Coordinates of C-alpha atoms in Angstrom, one line a residue:
X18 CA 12.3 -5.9 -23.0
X19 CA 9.5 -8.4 -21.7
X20 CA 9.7 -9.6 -18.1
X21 CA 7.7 -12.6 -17.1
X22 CA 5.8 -12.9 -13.7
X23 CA 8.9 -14.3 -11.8
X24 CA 10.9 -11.9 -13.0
X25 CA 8.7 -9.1 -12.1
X26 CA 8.6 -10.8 -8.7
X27 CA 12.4 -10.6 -9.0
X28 CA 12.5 -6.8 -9.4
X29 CA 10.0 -5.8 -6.7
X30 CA 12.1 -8.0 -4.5
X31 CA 14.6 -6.0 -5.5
X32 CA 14.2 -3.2 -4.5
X33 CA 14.8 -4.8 -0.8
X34 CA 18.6 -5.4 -1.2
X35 CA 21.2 -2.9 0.2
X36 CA 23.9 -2.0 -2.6
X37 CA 27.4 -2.5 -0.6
X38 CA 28.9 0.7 -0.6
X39 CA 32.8 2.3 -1.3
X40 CA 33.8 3.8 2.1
X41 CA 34.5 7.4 -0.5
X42 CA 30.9 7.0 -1.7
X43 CA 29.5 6.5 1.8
X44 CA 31.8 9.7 2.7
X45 CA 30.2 12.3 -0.2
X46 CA 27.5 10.6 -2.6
X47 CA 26.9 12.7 -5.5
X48 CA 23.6 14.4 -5.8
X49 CA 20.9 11.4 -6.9
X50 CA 19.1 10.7 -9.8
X51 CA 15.5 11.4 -8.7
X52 CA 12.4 9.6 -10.5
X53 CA 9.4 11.4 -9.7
X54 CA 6.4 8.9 -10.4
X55 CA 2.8 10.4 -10.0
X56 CA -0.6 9.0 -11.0
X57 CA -3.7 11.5 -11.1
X58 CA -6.5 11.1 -8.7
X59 CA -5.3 7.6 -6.8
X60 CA -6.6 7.4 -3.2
X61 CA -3.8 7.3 0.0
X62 CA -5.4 3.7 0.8
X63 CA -5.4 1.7 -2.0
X64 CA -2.0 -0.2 -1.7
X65 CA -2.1 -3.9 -0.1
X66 CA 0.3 -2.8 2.1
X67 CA -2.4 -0.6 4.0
X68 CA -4.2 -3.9 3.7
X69 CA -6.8 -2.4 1.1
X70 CA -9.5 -5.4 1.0
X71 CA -9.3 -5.8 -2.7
X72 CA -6.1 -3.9 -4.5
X73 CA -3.0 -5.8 -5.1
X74 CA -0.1 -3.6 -5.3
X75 CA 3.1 -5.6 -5.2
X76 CA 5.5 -3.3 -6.9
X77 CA 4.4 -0.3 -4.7
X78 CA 4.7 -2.5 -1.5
X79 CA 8.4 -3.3 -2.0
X80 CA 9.0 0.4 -2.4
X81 CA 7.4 1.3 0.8
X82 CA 9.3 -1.5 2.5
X83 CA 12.8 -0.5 1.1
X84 CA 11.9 3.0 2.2
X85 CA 8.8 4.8 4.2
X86 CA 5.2 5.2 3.4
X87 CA 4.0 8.4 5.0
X88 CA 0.1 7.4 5.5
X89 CA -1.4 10.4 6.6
X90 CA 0.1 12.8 3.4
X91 CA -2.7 15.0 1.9
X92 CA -3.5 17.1 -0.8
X93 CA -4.0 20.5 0.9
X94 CA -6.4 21.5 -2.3
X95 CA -7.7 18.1 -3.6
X96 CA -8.5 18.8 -7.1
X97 CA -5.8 18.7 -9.9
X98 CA -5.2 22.1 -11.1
X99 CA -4.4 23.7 -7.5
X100 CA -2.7 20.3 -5.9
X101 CA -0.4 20.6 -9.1
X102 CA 0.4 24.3 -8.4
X103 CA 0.9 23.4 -4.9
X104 CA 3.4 20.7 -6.1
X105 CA 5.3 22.8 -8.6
X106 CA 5.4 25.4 -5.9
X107 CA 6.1 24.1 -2.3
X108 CA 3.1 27.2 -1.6
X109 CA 0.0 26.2 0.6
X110 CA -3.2 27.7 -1.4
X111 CA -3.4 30.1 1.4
X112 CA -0.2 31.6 0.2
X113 CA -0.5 31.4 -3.5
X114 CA -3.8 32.3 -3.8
X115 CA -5.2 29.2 -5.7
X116 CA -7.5 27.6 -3.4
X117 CA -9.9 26.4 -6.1
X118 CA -10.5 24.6 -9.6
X119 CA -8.9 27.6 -11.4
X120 CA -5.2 28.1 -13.1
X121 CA -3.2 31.0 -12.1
X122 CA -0.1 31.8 -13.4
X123 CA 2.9 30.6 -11.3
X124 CA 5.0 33.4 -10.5
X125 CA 8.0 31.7 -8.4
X126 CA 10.4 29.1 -9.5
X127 CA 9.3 25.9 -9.7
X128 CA 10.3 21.8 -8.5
X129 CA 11.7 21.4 -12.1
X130 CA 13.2 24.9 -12.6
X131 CA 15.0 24.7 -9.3
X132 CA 16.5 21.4 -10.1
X133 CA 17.5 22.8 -13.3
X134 CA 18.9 25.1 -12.1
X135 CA 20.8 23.2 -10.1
X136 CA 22.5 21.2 -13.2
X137 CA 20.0 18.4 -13.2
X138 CA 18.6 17.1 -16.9
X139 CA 14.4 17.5 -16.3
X140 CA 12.0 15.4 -18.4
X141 CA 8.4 14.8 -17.9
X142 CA 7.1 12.0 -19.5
X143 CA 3.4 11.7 -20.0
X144 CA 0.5 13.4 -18.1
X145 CA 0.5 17.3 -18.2
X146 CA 0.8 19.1 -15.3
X147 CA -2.4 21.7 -15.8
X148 CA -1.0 24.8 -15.4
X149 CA -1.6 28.2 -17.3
X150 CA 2.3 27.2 -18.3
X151 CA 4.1 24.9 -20.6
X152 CA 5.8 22.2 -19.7
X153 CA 9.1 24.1 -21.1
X154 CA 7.9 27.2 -18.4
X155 CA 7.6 25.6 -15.5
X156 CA 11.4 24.1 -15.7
X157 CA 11.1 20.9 -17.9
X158 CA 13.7 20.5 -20.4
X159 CA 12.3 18.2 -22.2
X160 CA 8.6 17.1 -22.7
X161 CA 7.0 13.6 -24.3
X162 CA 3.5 14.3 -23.8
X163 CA 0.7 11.7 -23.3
X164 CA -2.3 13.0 -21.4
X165 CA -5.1 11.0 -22.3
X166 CA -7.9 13.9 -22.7
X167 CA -5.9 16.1 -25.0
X168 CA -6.4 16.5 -29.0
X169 CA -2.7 17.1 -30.2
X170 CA -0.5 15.5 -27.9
X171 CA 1.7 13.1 -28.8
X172 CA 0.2 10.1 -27.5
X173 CA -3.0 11.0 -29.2
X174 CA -1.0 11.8 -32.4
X175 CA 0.4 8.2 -31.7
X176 CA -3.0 6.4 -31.6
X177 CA -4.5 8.0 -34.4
X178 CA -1.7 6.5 -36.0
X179 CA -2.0 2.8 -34.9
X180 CA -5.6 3.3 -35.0
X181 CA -7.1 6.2 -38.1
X182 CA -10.9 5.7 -37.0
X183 CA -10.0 7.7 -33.5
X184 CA -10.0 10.9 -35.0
X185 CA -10.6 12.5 -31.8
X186 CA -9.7 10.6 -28.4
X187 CA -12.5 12.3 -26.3
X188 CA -15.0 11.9 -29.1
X189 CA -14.1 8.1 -28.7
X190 CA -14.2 7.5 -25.1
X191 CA -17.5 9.4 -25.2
X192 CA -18.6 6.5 -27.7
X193 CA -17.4 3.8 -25.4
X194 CA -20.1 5.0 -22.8
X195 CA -17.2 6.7 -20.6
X196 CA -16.8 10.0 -18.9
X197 CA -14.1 11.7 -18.2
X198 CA -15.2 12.3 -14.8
X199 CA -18.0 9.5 -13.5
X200 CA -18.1 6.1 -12.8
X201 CA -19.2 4.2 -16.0
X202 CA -16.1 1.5 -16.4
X203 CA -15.3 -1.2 -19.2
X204 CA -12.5 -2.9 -20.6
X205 CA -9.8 -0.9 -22.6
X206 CA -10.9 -1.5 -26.2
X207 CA -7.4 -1.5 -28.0
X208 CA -4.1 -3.7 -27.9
X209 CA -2.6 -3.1 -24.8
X210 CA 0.5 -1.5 -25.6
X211 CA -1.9 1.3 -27.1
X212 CA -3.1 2.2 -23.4
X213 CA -2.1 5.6 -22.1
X214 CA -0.2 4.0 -19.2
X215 CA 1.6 1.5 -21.3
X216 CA 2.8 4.2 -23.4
X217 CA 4.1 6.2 -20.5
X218 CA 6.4 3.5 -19.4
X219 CA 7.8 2.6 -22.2
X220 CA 8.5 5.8 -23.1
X221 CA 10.0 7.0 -20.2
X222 CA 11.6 3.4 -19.9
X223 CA 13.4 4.3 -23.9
X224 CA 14.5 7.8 -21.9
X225 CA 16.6 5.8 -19.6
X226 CA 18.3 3.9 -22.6
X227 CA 19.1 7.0 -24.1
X228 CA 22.9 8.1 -23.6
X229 CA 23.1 10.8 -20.9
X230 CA 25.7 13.4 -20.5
X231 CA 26.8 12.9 -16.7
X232 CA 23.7 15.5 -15.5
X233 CA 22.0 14.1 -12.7
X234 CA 18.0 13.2 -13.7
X235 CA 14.9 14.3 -12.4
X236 CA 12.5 12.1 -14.8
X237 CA 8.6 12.9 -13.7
X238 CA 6.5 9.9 -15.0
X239 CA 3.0 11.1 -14.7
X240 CA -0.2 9.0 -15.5
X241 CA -4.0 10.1 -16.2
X242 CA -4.6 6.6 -14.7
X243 CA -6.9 6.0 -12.0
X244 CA -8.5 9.2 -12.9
X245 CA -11.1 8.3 -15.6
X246 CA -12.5 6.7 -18.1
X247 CA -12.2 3.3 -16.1
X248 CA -10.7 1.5 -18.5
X249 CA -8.1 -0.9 -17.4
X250 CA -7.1 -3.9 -19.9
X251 CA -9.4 -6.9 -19.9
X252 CA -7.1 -8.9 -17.7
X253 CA -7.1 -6.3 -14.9
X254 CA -10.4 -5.3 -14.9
X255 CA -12.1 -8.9 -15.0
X256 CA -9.5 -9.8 -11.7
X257 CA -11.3 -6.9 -10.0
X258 CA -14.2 -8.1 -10.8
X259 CA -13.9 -12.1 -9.7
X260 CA -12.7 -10.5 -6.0
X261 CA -15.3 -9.5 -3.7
X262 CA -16.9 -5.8 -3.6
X263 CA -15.2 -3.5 -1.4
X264 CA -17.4 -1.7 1.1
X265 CA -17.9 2.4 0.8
X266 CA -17.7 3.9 3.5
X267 CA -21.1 5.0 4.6
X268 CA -21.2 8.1 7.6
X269 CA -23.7 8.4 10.0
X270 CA -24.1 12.0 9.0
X271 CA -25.1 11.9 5.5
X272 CA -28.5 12.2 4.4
X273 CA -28.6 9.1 2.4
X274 CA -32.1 9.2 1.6
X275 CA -31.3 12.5 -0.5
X276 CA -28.9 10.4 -3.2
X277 CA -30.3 8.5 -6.2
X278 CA -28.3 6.0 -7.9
X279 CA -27.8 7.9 -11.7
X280 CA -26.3 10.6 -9.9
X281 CA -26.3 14.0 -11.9
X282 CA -24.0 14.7 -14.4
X283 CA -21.4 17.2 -13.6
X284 CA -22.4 17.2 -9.5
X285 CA -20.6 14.7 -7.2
X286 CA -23.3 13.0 -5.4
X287 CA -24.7 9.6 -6.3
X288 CA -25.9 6.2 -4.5
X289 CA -23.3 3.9 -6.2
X290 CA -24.4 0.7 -5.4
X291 CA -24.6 -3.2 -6.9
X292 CA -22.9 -4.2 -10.5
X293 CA -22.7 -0.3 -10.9
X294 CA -20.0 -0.2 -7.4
X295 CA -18.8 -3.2 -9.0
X296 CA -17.7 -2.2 -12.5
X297 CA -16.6 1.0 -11.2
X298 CA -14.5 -0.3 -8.7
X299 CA -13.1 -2.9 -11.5
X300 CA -12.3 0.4 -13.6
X301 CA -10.5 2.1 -10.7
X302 CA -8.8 -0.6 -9.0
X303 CA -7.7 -2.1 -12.2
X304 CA -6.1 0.3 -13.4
X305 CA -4.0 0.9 -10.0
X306 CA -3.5 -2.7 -10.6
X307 CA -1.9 -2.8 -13.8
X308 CA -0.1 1.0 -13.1
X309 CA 1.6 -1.5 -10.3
X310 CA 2.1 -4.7 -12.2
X311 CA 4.0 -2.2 -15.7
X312 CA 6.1 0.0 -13.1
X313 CA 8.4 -2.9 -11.4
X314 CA 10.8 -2.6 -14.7
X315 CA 10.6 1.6 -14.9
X316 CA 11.7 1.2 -11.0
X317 CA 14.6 -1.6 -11.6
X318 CA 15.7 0.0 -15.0
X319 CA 15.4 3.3 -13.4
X320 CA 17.8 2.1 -10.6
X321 CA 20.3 0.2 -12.7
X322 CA 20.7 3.5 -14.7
X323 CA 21.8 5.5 -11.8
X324 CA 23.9 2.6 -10.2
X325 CA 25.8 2.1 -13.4
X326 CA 26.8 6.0 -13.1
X327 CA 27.9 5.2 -9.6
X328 CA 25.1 7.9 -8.7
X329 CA 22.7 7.6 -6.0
X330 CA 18.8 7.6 -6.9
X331 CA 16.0 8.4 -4.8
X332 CA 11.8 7.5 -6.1
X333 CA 8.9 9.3 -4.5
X334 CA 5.6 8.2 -5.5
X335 CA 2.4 9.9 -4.7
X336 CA -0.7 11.8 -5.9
X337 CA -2.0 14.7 -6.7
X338 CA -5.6 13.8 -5.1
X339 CA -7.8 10.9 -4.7
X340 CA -11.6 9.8 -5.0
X341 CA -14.3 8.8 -3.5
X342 CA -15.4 6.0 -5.2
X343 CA -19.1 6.2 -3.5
X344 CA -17.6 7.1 0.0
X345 CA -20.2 8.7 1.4
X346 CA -22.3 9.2 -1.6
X347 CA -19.8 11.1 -3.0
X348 CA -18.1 10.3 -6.8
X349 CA -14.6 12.4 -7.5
X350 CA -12.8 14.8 -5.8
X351 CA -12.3 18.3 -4.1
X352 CA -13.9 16.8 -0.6
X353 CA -12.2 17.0 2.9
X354 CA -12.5 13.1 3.6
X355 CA -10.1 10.5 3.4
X356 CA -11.2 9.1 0.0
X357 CA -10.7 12.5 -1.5
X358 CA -7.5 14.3 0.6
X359 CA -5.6 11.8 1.2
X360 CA -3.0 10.4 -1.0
X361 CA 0.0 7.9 -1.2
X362 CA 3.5 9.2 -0.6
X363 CA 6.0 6.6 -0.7
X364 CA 9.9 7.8 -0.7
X365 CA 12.6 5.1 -1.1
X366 CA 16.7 6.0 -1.6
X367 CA 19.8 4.0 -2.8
X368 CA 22.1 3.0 0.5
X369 CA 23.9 6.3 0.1
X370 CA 21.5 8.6 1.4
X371 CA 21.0 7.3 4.8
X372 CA 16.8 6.7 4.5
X373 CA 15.4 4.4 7.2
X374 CA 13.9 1.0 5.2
X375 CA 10.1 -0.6 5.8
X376 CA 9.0 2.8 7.9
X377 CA 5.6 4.0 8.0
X378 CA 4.9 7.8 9.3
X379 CA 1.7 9.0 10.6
X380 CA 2.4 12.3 10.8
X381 CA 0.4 15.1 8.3
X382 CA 2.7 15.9 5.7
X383 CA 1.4 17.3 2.2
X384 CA 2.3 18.3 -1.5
X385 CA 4.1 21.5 -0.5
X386 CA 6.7 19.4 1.4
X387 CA 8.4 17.4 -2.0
X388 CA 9.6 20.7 -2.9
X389 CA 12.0 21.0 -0.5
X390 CA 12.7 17.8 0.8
X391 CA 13.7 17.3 -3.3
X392 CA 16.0 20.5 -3.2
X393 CA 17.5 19.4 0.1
X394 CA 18.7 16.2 -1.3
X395 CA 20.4 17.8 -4.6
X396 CA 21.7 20.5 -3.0
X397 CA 19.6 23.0 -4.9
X398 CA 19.2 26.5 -3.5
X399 CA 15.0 26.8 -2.9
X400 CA 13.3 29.6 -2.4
X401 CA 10.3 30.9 0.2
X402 CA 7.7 27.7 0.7
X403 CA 5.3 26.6 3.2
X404 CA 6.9 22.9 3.2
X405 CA 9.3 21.1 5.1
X406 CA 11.8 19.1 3.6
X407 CA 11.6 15.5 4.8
X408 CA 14.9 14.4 4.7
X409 CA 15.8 14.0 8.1
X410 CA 12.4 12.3 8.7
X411 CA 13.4 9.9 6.0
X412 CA 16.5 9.3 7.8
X413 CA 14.9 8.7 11.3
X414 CA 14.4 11.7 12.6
X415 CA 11.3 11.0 15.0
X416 CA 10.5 15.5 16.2
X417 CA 7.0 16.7 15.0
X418 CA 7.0 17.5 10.9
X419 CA 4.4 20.2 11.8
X420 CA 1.6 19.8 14.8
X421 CA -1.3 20.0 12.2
X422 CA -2.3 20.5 8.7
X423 CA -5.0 22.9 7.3
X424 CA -6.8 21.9 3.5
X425 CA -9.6 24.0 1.7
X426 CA -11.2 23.9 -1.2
X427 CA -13.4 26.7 -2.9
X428 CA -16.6 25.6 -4.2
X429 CA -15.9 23.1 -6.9
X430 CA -18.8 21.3 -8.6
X431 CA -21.3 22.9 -6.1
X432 CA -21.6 25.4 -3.5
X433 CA -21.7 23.0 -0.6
X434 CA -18.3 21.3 -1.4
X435 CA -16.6 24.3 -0.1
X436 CA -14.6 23.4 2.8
X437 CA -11.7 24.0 5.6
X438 CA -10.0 21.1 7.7
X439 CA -7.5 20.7 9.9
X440 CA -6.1 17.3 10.6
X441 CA -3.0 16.3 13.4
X442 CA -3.0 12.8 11.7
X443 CA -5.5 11.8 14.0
X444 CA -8.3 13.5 14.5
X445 CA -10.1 15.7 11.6
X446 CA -12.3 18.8 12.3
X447 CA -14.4 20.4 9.2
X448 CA -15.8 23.2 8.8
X449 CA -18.3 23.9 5.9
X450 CA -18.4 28.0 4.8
X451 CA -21.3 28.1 3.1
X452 CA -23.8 27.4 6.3
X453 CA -20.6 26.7 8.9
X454 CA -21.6 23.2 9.7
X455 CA -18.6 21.2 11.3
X456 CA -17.4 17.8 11.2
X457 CA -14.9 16.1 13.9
X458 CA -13.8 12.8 13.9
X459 CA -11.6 10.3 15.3
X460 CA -9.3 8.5 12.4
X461 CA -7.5 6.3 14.7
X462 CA -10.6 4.2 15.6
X463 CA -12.7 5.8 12.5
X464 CA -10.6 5.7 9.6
X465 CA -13.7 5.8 7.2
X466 CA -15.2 8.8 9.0
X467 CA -18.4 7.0 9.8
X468 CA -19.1 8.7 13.0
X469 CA -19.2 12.2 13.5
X470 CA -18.3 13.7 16.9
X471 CA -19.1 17.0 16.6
X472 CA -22.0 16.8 18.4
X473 CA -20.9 14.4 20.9
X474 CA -20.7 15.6 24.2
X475 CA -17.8 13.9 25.5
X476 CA -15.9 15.6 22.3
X477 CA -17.3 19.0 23.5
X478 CA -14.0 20.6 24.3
X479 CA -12.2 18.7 21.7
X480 CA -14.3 20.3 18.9
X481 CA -13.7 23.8 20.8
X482 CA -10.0 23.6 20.4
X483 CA -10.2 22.6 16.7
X484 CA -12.8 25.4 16.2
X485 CA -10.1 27.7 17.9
X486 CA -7.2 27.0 15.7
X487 CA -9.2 27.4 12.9
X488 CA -10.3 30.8 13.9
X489 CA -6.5 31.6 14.5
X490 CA -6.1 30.3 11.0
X491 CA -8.4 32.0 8.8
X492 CA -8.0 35.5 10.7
X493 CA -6.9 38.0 8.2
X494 CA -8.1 35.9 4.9
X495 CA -9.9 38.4 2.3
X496 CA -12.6 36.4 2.4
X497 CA -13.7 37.4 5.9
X498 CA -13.9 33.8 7.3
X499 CA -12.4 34.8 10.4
X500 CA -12.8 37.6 12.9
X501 CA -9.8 36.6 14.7
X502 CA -12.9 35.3 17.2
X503 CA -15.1 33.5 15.6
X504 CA -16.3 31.4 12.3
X505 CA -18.4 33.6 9.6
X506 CA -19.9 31.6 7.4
X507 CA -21.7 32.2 3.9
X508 CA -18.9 34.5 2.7
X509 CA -18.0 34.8 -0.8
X510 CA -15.4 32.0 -1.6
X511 CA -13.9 32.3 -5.2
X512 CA -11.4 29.7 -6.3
X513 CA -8.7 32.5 -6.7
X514 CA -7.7 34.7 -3.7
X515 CA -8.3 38.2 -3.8
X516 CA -5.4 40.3 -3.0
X517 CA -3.1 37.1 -3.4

């Protein structure tokens, strides 16, 4: 099925129309159909409803506005494998143990399992999720796999198919000039319906054509897109590229005399700069761009499904990290700042369950609270988790969701990327373990982090309360980051817990 620009238009609009309701259905909805869509590595900010300066993200708009954006959500361990366990698990890294770049084994019944469990039919479609376990192991019934970067999966088995001179897909995007981690960008090669996104949808849009046996759905559609290779079909990537460049942000801390535009492959630090900036924000933002433009009939097909059934359906879209994109003179993830931590969370629901519509929430909220804000909804029994389920936010609830959120990272590419923050949604202290430098600003007026108050003496006692609750934090980690009293810095940091 094809769908023409108005009647894409049609379906984002869509999504802004109550259903009328029975007066029995308004009494007891049945549990909803849940559609769980997550792209890899897409930064909290780039949505046109935020008023990013160059993205266009209609599709995504209309589902914040027929349900609530949460603007300040975070990845509490920004880099795929531990975000993802924190996902699967509802467990802050402090908790599980996985507070680095490393797979652990996941113990405790996961997102998937737990709706399962619960009676619902659970399908991924697309992207793995990175853990030590199968798809099948973590609680997902049913698998179509289509990760981008892996040999034998069965999107790659797919293209080799349409396409016998890609023996190997990472051989090939290695011969484009493309990395699977930097900044190099160019127009997708191939017909378009060959494009790992493309074949996401449509496969998980051929799921909800299938006949179903009254089970209520939890369909995860997860993308490799943004993450790289940047490369978004020619259409998308040359409309990036007529729009004007979009500024990094560039702090008045950083030592940008120290950064030299090749970067160094497998660090994070580069001077991105020029047509460089420019293709590589064409590669990102492109391929947000068309993510947005082929989800509008997923969503509408997605909902006309459920309403058919005369079941209710709720879609939460977010991230597992973002990137910084040159922030800073940064490239990837696994930082503390904005560009890297924070990421979209958008959760819209059919009439039935009550949500507010066209909300925005700037409280911290993170990862560990879909868990059981998910198992609320369906009525699942969920065990021990560090969330909090979101439900009566969604439904306009205005009490405190927590008074502030801690995120780490163990070193990552390089010893000085280590890091701890704390955030209230609007102000951000950081603290660096390696040589304890700290970091504080002021998001409400410095959303870019450009200006550091940490040694500003007006924020004296600010920084001194953050420092505290840090302290408080960390007291009784087997790293020895905490006294109870102080900070100690250069402690080892190893990306799996000891004695977790």
């Amino acid at each position: 099925m094809s769908f023409n620009p108005l009647q894409r238009t049609n379906l984002v609009l869509a999504l802004l129309v109550p259903v009328a309701l029975s007066a029995s259905a308004a009494e007891s909805p049945p549990r909803p159909d849940i559609l769980l869509i997550m792209p890899d590595q897409m930064r909290g900010d780039c949505m046109s409803i935020v008023r990013h300066p160059v993205v266009r993200t209609p599709t995504l708009d209309g589902l914040a506005r027929g349900g609530m954006l949460f603007r300040r959500a975070y990845s509490t361990v920004p880099s795929c494998i531990p975000a993802r366990h924190a996902l699967l698990t509802g467990l802050f890294p402090q908790t599980s143990g996985v507070v680095g770049f490393r797979q652990r084994s996941i113990t405790v019944p996961t997102m998937p399992r737990i709706l399962g469990d619960a009676g619902y039919a659970t399908v991924l479609v697309g992207r793995a999720m990175h853990q030590a376990a199968s798809e099948a192991e973590l609680g997902y019934q049913r698998a179509i796999l289509g990760s981008t970067y892996v040999a034998h999966d069965q999107y790659a088995a797919d293209l080799r198919q349409a396409a016998p001179e890609i023996t190997d897909i990472r051989s090939w995007v290695t011969s484009l000039g493309l990395s699977y981690n930097h900044w190099q960008a160019r127009p997708w090669p191939l017909d378009n319906a060959l494009h790992p996104t493309t074949w996401i949808i449509e496969h998980a849009r051929r799921l909800l054509a299938e006949p179903h046996d009254g089970r209520p759905l939890f369909l995860t559609a997860s993308f490799y897109a943004p993450h790289p290779p940047l490369f978004p079909p020619d259409a998308h990537f040359q409309a990036v590229l007529r729009r004007p460049l979009a500024q990094t942000a560039h702090g008045d801390w950083v030592d940008w005399a120290s950064l030299k535009p090749e970067g160094t492959d497998g660090g994070s630090r580069v001077l991105l700069q020029g047509e460089t900036l420019r293709r590589a924000q064409a590669g990102y933002f492109g391929l947000i761009e068309q993510l947005d433009h082929e989800l509008a009939p997923l969503i509408a097909e997605f909902r006309a499904r459920s309403e058919k059934a005369g079941r209710p359906w709720l879609i939460l879209f977010t991230s597992d990290h973002g990137e910084m994109l040159g922030d800073h003179g940064y490239f990837r993830k696994c930082e503390p700042f904005e560009g890297s931590a924070n990421i979209p969370l958008i959760v819209a629901g059919s009439p039935e369950l009550g949500f507010v519509r066209d909300a925005q929430n700037q409280r911290p909220v993170c990862l560990e609270d879909i868990l059981p804000t998910l198992a609320e909804i369906a009525g699942a029994d969920c065990p021990a988790h560090d969330g909090t389920s979101l439900i009566a936010t969604l439904r306009g609830a205005s009490g405190e969701i927590r008074p502030w959120l801690h995120s780490e990272h163990a070193p990552c590419y390089s010893k000085g990327q280590a890091f701890h923050a704390l955030t209230d949604g609007r102000y951000k202290y950081i603290w660096r373990p390696l040589d304890g430098h700290e970091l504080l600003f002021d998001l409400g007026v410095d959303p870019h982090e450009e200006h550091d108050l940490a040694l500003a003496p007006d924020h004296r006692e600010s920084l001194e309360t953050w420092r505290r609750r840090l302290v408080a934090h960390l007291a009784g980690r087997p790293e020895g980051f905490s006294d109870g009293q102080r900070l100690i810095s250069g402690r080892p940091y190893p990306a799996i817990q000891v004695g977790r």
